[in-house]
GROMACS .gro file of C-alpha atoms in nm:
model
  375
    1MET     CA    1   8.482  20.746  22.049
    2GLN     CA    2   8.632  20.545  21.763
    3CYS     CA    3   8.795  20.204  21.822
    4ASP     CA    4   8.993  20.007  21.564
    5TYR     CA    5   8.934  19.681  21.754
    6PHE     CA    6   8.558  19.735  21.746
    7ASP     CA    7   8.557  19.833  21.378
    8ALA     CA    8   8.759  19.522  21.291
    9HIS     CA    9   8.523  19.301  21.498
   10ARG     CA   10   8.816  19.187  21.711
   11CYS     CA   11   8.638  19.309  22.027
   12ARG     CA   12   8.270  19.398  22.052
   13SER     CA   13   8.250  19.444  22.429
   14CYS     CA   14   8.150  19.811  22.402
   15ALA     CA   15   7.794  19.778  22.275
   16LEU     CA   16   7.747  20.156  22.240
   17MET     CA   17   8.072  20.224  22.054
   18GLY     CA   18   8.003  20.479  21.781
   19VAL     CA   19   7.695  20.623  21.951
   20PRO     CA   20   7.752  20.994  22.031
   21TYR     CA   21   7.835  21.021  22.398
   22GLY     CA   22   7.565  21.277  22.474
   23ASP     CA   23   7.306  21.040  22.330
   24GLN     CA   24   7.443  20.755  22.545
   25VAL     CA   25   7.409  20.960  22.864
   26ARG     CA   26   7.058  21.086  22.784
   27ALA     CA   27   6.940  20.732  22.708
   28LYS     CA   28   7.084  20.596  23.032
   29ALA     CA   29   6.932  20.874  23.241
   30SER     CA   30   6.592  20.816  23.078
   31ARG     CA   31   6.618  20.443  23.138
   32ALA     CA   32   6.700  20.499  23.507
   33ALA     CA   33   6.404  20.734  23.553
   34GLU     CA   34   6.170  20.495  23.373
   35ALA     CA   35   6.291  20.192  23.569
   36LEU     CA   36   6.220  20.364  23.902
   37ARG     CA   37   5.905  20.548  23.802
   38GLY     CA   38   5.673  20.315  23.991
   39VAL     CA   39   5.875  20.317  24.316
   40ALA     CA   40   6.020  20.669  24.309
   41ALA     CA   41   5.733  20.890  24.203
   42GLY     CA   42   5.807  21.260  24.247
   43VAL     CA   43   6.181  21.208  24.295
   44GLU     CA   44   6.408  21.498  24.200
   45TRP     CA   45   6.660  21.377  23.942
   46HIS     CA   46   6.990  21.564  23.940
   47PRO     CA   47   7.176  21.592  23.607
   48PRO     CA   48   7.376  21.277  23.528
   49LEU     CA   49   7.738  21.288  23.636
   50THR     CA   50   7.982  21.199  23.362
   51GLY     CA   51   8.353  21.189  23.296
   52PRO     CA   52   8.555  21.138  22.978
   53GLU     CA   53   8.412  20.895  22.725
   54SER     CA   54   8.753  20.731  22.676
   55GLU     CA   55   9.069  20.676  22.884
   56PHE     CA   56   8.864  20.637  23.202
   57ARG     CA   57   8.926  20.282  23.327
   58ASN     CA   58   9.159  20.259  23.627
   59LYS     CA   59   9.176  19.878  23.624
   60ALA     CA   60   9.263  19.625  23.355
   61LYS     CA   61   9.163  19.258  23.374
   62LEU     CA   62   9.359  19.104  23.090
   63VAL     CA   63   9.339  18.745  22.973
   64VAL     CA   64   9.689  18.617  22.894
   65ALA     CA   65   9.708  18.382  22.596
   66GLY     CA   66   9.937  18.320  22.301
   67ARG     CA   67  10.257  18.124  22.358
   68ALA     CA   68  10.572  18.141  22.569
   69GLY     CA   69  10.780  18.435  22.452
   70ALA     CA   70  10.489  18.582  22.256
   71PRO     CA   71  10.193  18.635  22.489
   72THR     CA   72   9.875  18.826  22.414
   73PHE     CA   73   9.709  19.056  22.670
   74GLY     CA   74   9.338  19.110  22.618
   75ILE     CA   75   9.045  18.874  22.564
   76LEU     CA   76   8.972  18.537  22.405
   77ASP     CA   77   8.792  18.488  22.076
   78ARG     CA   78   8.512  18.235  22.024
   79GLU     CA   79   8.766  17.957  21.976
   80GLY     CA   80   8.941  18.044  22.301
   81ARG     CA   81   9.244  18.205  22.133
   82GLY     CA   82   9.404  18.526  22.250
   83VAL     CA   83   9.317  18.868  22.108
   84ASP     CA   84   9.573  19.131  22.205
   85LEU     CA   85   9.409  19.458  22.315
   86ARG     CA   86   9.701  19.656  22.454
   87ARG     CA   87   9.597  19.963  22.252
   88CYS     CA   88   9.240  19.973  22.385
   89GLY     CA   89   9.134  20.335  22.429
   90LEU     CA   90   8.930  20.283  22.748
   91TYR     CA   91   9.225  20.272  22.989
   92GLU     CA   92   9.373  20.570  23.170
   93PRO     CA   93   9.702  20.666  23.001
   94GLY     CA   94   9.901  20.580  23.314
   95LEU     CA   95   9.746  20.234  23.315
   96ALA     CA   96   9.793  20.172  22.942
   97ALA     CA   97  10.160  20.267  22.980
   98THR     CA   98  10.216  19.956  23.196
   99PHE     CA   99  10.110  19.705  22.931
  100ASP     CA  100  10.418  19.705  22.708
  101PRO     CA  101  10.674  19.682  22.995
  102LEU     CA  102  10.475  19.398  23.151
  103HIS     CA  103  10.438  19.229  22.813
  104ARG     CA  104  10.815  19.237  22.759
  105LEU     CA  105  10.875  19.102  23.110
  106VAL     CA  106  10.630  18.812  23.067
  107ALA     CA  107  10.783  18.729  22.729
  108GLU     CA  108  11.137  18.732  22.873
  109LEU     CA  109  11.039  18.516  23.171
  110GLY     CA  110  10.902  18.253  22.937
  111ILE     CA  111  10.602  18.167  23.155
  112VAL     CA  112  10.365  17.969  22.936
  113PRO     CA  113  10.030  18.144  22.886
  114TYR     CA  114   9.731  17.929  22.967
  115ASP     CA  115   9.571  17.764  22.665
  116VAL     CA  116   9.200  17.736  22.746
  117PRO     CA  117   9.105  17.487  22.472
  118GLY     CA  118   9.407  17.268  22.547
  119ARG     CA  119   9.387  17.312  22.926
  120ARG     CA  120   9.763  17.359  22.955
  121GLY     CA  121   9.999  17.640  23.040
  122ASP     CA  122  10.031  17.852  23.353
  123LEU     CA  123   9.973  18.228  23.329
  124LYS     CA  124   9.599  18.297  23.309
  125HIS     CA  125   9.537  18.664  23.381
  126LEU     CA  126   9.712  18.992  23.444
  127ILE     CA  127   9.522  19.242  23.661
  128VAL     CA  128   9.657  19.596  23.697
  129THR     CA  129   9.514  19.886  23.897
  130HIS     CA  130   9.628  20.246  23.847
  131SER     CA  131   9.612  20.508  24.124
  132PRO     CA  132   9.562  20.884  24.078
  133ASP     CA  133   9.925  20.928  24.189
  134GLY     CA  134  10.055  20.702  23.913
  135GLU     CA  135  10.127  20.394  24.124
  136HIS     CA  136  10.018  20.042  24.040
  137LEU     CA  137   9.895  19.718  24.190
  138VAL     CA  138   9.999  19.429  23.964
  139ARG     CA  139   9.853  19.081  24.002
  140PHE     CA  140   9.955  18.769  23.809
  141VAL     CA  141   9.702  18.484  23.812
  142VAL     CA  142   9.888  18.155  23.764
  143ARG     CA  143   9.813  17.785  23.796
  144SER     CA  144  10.114  17.657  23.989
  145PRO     CA  145  10.331  17.747  24.288
  146GLY     CA  146  10.631  17.709  24.056
  147SER     CA  147  10.528  18.021  23.867
  148VAL     CA  148  10.496  18.205  24.198
  149ASP     CA  149  10.863  18.127  24.258
  150VAL     CA  150  10.953  18.252  23.910
  151LEU     CA  151  10.767  18.577  23.970
  152ARG     CA  152  10.925  18.623  24.312
  153ALA     CA  153  11.272  18.583  24.162
  154ALA     CA  154  11.179  18.827  23.884
  155LEU     CA  155  11.057  19.098  24.119
  156PRO     CA  156  11.374  19.313  24.083
  157ALA     CA  157  11.339  19.297  23.703
  158LEU     CA  158  10.971  19.391  23.729
  159ARG     CA  159  11.052  19.682  23.956
  160SER     CA  160  11.318  19.797  23.710
  161ALA     CA  161  11.078  19.770  23.415
  162LEU     CA  162  10.788  19.927  23.607
  163PRO     CA  163  10.913  20.143  23.898
  164SER     CA  164  10.554  20.251  23.969
  165ALA     CA  165  10.459  19.897  24.081
  166ARG     CA  166  10.393  19.953  24.450
  167VAL     CA  167  10.218  19.620  24.513
  168VAL     CA  168  10.287  19.297  24.323
  169THR     CA  169  10.112  18.968  24.395
  170ALA     CA  170  10.070  18.620  24.252
  171ASN     CA  171   9.728  18.460  24.270
  172VAL     CA  172   9.703  18.082  24.233
  173LEU     CA  173   9.409  17.943  24.035
  174ALA     CA  174   9.490  17.579  23.967
  175GLU     CA  175   9.149  17.467  23.841
  176HIS     CA  176   9.017  17.495  23.487
  177LYS     CA  177   8.738  17.739  23.574
  178ALA     CA  178   8.580  18.037  23.403
  179VAL     CA  179   8.667  18.264  23.697
  180LEU     CA  180   8.913  18.550  23.734
  181GLU     CA  181   9.114  18.441  24.037
  182GLY     CA  182   9.174  18.169  24.295
  183ASP     CA  183   9.168  18.161  24.673
  184THR     CA  184   9.544  18.186  24.733
  185GLU     CA  185   9.710  18.528  24.709
  186VAL     CA  186  10.086  18.563  24.760
  187VAL     CA  187  10.208  18.919  24.814
  188LEU     CA  188  10.557  18.953  24.666
  189THR     CA  189  10.630  19.311  24.774
  190ASP     CA  190  10.677  19.457  25.120
  191GLU     CA  191  10.361  19.665  25.074
  192SER     CA  192  10.022  19.507  25.022
  193LEU     CA  193   9.793  19.812  24.989
  194LEU     CA  194   9.769  20.066  24.706
  195PRO     CA  195   9.672  20.420  24.817
  196ILE     CA  196   9.395  20.579  24.609
  197ARG     CA  197   9.381  20.954  24.674
  198LEU     CA  198   9.041  21.110  24.603
  199GLY     CA  199   9.063  21.476  24.698
  200ASP     CA  200   9.082  21.499  25.076
  201VAL     CA  201   9.023  21.126  25.132
  202THR     CA  202   9.268  20.843  25.062
  203LEU     CA  203   9.141  20.489  25.023
  204PHE     CA  204   9.360  20.178  25.036
  205LEU     CA  205   9.312  19.883  24.801
  206GLY     CA  206   9.429  19.532  24.871
  207PRO     CA  207   9.473  19.279  24.590
  208ARG     CA  208   9.110  19.159  24.609
  209SER     CA  209   8.951  19.491  24.702
  210PHE     CA  210   8.666  19.632  24.497
  211PHE     CA  211   8.686  19.989  24.376
  212GLN     CA  212   8.479  20.163  24.111
  213THR     CA  213   8.641  20.135  23.767
  214ASN     CA  214   8.606  20.506  23.689
  215THR     CA  215   8.801  20.718  23.940
  216ARG     CA  216   8.661  21.053  23.831
  217VAL     CA  217   8.298  20.944  23.843
  218ALA     CA  218   8.353  20.751  24.167
  219THR     CA  219   8.482  21.074  24.321
  220GLY     CA  220   8.159  21.241  24.214
  221LEU     CA  221   7.950  20.959  24.360
  222TYR     CA  222   8.116  20.995  24.700
  223ALA     CA  223   8.085  21.374  24.679
  224GLN     CA  224   7.709  21.340  24.617
  225ALA     CA  225   7.668  21.117  24.922
  226ARG     CA  226   7.870  21.364  25.129
  227ALA     CA  227   7.654  21.654  25.009
  228TRP     CA  228   7.338  21.468  25.108
  229ALA     CA  229   7.488  21.388  25.450
  230GLU     CA  230   7.591  21.749  25.505
  231SER     CA  231   7.233  21.861  25.440
  232LEU     CA  232   7.103  21.605  25.691
  233SER     CA  233   7.375  21.640  25.961
  234PRO     CA  234   7.347  21.282  26.095
  235THR     CA  235   7.525  21.198  26.419
  236VAL     CA  236   7.539  20.822  26.347
  237VAL     CA  237   7.593  20.663  26.004
  238HIS     CA  238   7.581  20.289  25.931
  239ASP     CA  239   7.735  20.176  25.601
  240TYR     CA  240   7.643  19.826  25.479
  241TYR     CA  241   7.857  19.669  25.206
  242CYS     CA  242   8.119  19.930  25.291
  243GLY     CA  243   8.409  19.773  25.099
  244VAL     CA  244   8.732  19.962  25.162
  245GLY     CA  245   8.537  20.251  25.315
  246GLY     CA  246   8.462  20.471  25.014
  247PHE     CA  247   8.134  20.608  25.148
  248ALA     CA  248   8.217  20.575  25.518
  249LEU     CA  249   8.542  20.772  25.500
  250HIS     CA  250   8.383  21.046  25.291
  251LEU     CA  251   8.099  21.078  25.542
  252ALA     CA  252   8.324  21.086  25.849
  253ALA     CA  253   8.306  21.420  26.030
  254PRO     CA  254   8.369  21.565  26.376
  255THR     CA  255   8.112  21.447  26.635
  256ARG     CA  256   7.978  21.191  26.385
  257ARG     CA  257   7.994  20.816  26.447
  258VAL     CA  258   8.040  20.600  26.134
  259VAL     CA  259   8.034  20.218  26.134
  260GLY     CA  260   8.088  20.009  25.822
  261VAL     CA  261   8.007  19.640  25.760
  262GLU     CA  262   8.181  19.431  25.497
  263THR     CA  263   8.212  19.055  25.451
  264SER     CA  264   8.574  19.068  25.327
  265GLU     CA  265   8.826  19.080  25.611
  266GLU     CA  266   9.086  19.211  25.366
  267ALA     CA  267   8.859  19.502  25.277
  268VAL     CA  268   8.790  19.572  25.646
  269ALA     CA  269   9.165  19.584  25.714
  270ALA     CA  270   9.212  19.823  25.420
  271ALA     CA  271   8.923  20.043  25.538
  272THR     CA  272   9.068  20.050  25.890
  273GLU     CA  273   9.402  20.162  25.745
  274GLY     CA  274   9.215  20.430  25.554
  275ALA     CA  275   9.054  20.554  25.875
  276ARG     CA  276   9.394  20.567  26.043
  277ALA     CA  277   9.565  20.744  25.753
  278ASN     CA  278   9.284  20.998  25.716
  279GLY     CA  279   9.285  21.079  26.087
  280THR     CA  280   8.933  20.950  26.140
  281GLY     CA  281   9.012  20.635  26.336
  282SER     CA  282   8.827  20.468  26.622
  283PRO     CA  283   8.605  20.547  26.804
  284ASP     CA  284   8.467  20.787  26.541
  285VAL     CA  285   8.499  20.542  26.252
  286GLU     CA  286   8.491  20.164  26.284
  287PHE     CA  287   8.472  19.875  26.039
  288VAL     CA  288   8.327  19.534  26.116
  289ALA     CA  289   8.376  19.208  25.924
  290GLY     CA  290   8.047  19.030  25.863
  291ASP     CA  291   7.769  18.951  25.618
  292ALA     CA  292   7.575  19.270  25.556
  293THR     CA  293   7.257  19.070  25.500
  294THR     CA  294   7.264  18.930  25.854
  295VAL     CA  295   7.480  19.162  26.071
  296ARG     CA  296   7.271  19.408  26.270
  297LEU     CA  297   7.471  19.691  26.421
  298GLU     CA  298   7.387  19.799  26.774
  299GLY     CA  299   7.216  20.129  26.830
  300SER     CA  300   7.021  20.354  26.597
  301ALA     CA  301   7.152  20.533  26.290
  302ASP     CA  302   7.030  20.865  26.157
  303LEU     CA  303   7.157  20.772  25.811
  304VAL     CA  304   7.211  20.429  25.656
  305VAL     CA  305   7.417  20.381  25.339
  306VAL     CA  306   7.391  20.063  25.130
  307ASN     CA  307   7.599  19.974  24.825
  308PRO     CA  308   7.515  19.609  24.751
  309PRO     CA  309   7.637  19.393  24.462
  310ARG     CA  310   7.424  19.350  24.150
  311ARG     CA  311   7.185  19.111  24.321
  312GLY     CA  312   7.071  19.389  24.558
  313LEU     CA  313   6.982  19.381  24.926
  314GLY     CA  314   6.764  19.073  24.929
  315PRO     CA  315   6.429  19.037  25.112
  316GLU     CA  316   6.571  18.999  25.466
  317LEU     CA  317   6.784  19.313  25.469
  318ALA     CA  318   6.521  19.512  25.281
  319ALA     CA  319   6.257  19.413  25.538
  320TRP     CA  320   6.487  19.501  25.826
  321LEU     CA  321   6.569  19.841  25.679
  322ASP     CA  322   6.201  19.905  25.616
  323ALA     CA  323   6.123  19.840  25.983
  324SER     CA  324   6.430  20.019  26.124
  325ASP     CA  325   6.417  20.357  26.294
  326ALA     CA  326   6.673  20.519  26.063
  327ALA     CA  327   6.556  20.854  25.930
  328HIS     CA  328   6.736  20.856  25.596
  329LEU     CA  329   6.884  20.606  25.352
  330VAL     CA  330   7.133  20.643  25.066
  331TYR     CA  331   7.117  20.351  24.822
  332SER     CA  332   7.394  20.322  24.560
  333SER     CA  333   7.321  20.058  24.297
  334CYS     CA  334   7.485  19.918  23.985
  335HIS     CA  335   7.168  19.738  23.871
  336LEU     CA  336   6.835  19.910  23.812
  337GLY     CA  337   6.638  19.587  23.834
  338SER     CA  338   6.750  19.495  24.185
  339LEU     CA  339   6.729  19.861  24.293
  340GLY     CA  340   6.367  19.885  24.185
  341ARG     CA  341   6.283  19.551  24.346
  342ASP     CA  342   6.441  19.656  24.677
  343LEU     CA  343   6.268  19.995  24.682
  344ALA     CA  344   5.934  19.824  24.621
  345ALA     CA  345   6.007  19.597  24.919
  346MET     CA  346   6.062  19.901  25.146
  347PRO     CA  347   5.730  20.089  25.130
  348SER     CA  348   5.800  20.297  25.442
  349TRP     CA  349   6.075  20.479  25.251
  350ARG     CA  350   6.017  20.759  24.999
  351ALA     CA  351   6.275  20.850  24.734
  352VAL     CA  352   6.338  21.225  24.732
  353GLU     CA  353   6.652  21.272  24.521
  354ALA     CA  354   6.839  21.058  24.269
  355ARG     CA  355   7.128  21.079  24.026
  356ALA     CA  356   7.275  20.862  23.752
  357PHE     CA  357   7.654  20.819  23.736
  358ASP     CA  358   7.805  20.703  23.407
  359MET     CA  359   8.083  20.477  23.535
  360PHE     CA  360   8.099  20.278  23.211
  361PRO     CA  361   8.086  20.487  22.892
  362GLN     CA  362   8.032  20.290  22.569
  363THR     CA  363   7.816  20.034  22.756
  364ASP     CA  364   7.461  20.018  22.891
  365HIS     CA  365   7.582  19.996  23.251
  366LEU     CA  366   7.543  20.280  23.500
  367GLU     CA  367   7.547  20.351  23.872
  368THR     CA  368   7.245  20.511  24.036
  369ALA     CA  369   7.230  20.674  24.379
  370VAL     CA  370   6.902  20.748  24.557
  371LEU     CA  371   6.835  20.946  24.874
  372LEU     CA  372   6.531  20.823  25.068
  373THR     CA  373   6.344  20.954  25.371
  374ARG     CA  374   6.057  20.820  25.577
  375ARG     CA  375   5.703  20.862  25.447
   0.00000   0.00000   0.00000
């Protein structure tokens, strides 16, 4: 992949830009195998799952800078000034097509972009998610309730400029912090969930919901977990860190009980809507709000699925899983260091199959899924 922004040193986020994609994938797969060699001896590695090397991102997190009437959408340079990246080649075409209409709207509204060095202005970030059906979730991160009112009044104009905007929200982040969003989310549209159709399963994303950035590779990740489950035929599945139900809803099946745990109540509500919409609702599929590191579901599970954040499971949950009576475990990880540390802390488990998933071409990041059984 070639990128004018990278070549001009305007953005250097993609550390592997210019490296042939095949070489990127082989290096990542080798690094995954090497990182787990000591805790996954004898594991069968499936070929890495890849998608396109460009136009793969389904979500844009854009810093808004510049000035009123002439905003920039992209990142900040070392001096805290805006670098416009609306022509970045990483975004899905349907997502990139939203940038210019939204740029014109923001310019016409005259909302002052936030000036980080000067600590003044109002519009901080624009976050847009694109669904496989071409619909969008659009979030404006602003500093003041006054801008929320401006955006609410401008909703008809936004809908006219971007008819695909199914969900529109305003997030309030008043403090001068190096974070993406604040605690207050105001939904401006009648609908608050964006459907994400992945083959025969539809997920629902709320404004704060996590979903993998690469739709095609995420579909492959869920398909791999489903294939492992089909070979094992579990009757009870427990899914910790279930999010909006990506793994749980793909593993739902007749006569199978699936229970997911997630700390975010918004995500639990979205997962529950997914269960209802996919026809796999209670009592076959249930989602519980709680801290996955401390919640202990009642009853035994034949298969446990974990998909923790970068920090991993932590010693308490790893110890509990090591002592549990579950027969099989699927561990999906975005960080090889915490994955290796957690596997080392669960010596009663043996890794039998693994696969690398290249969610983030042009970078060193990757997702790794491991199937484990009892020793």
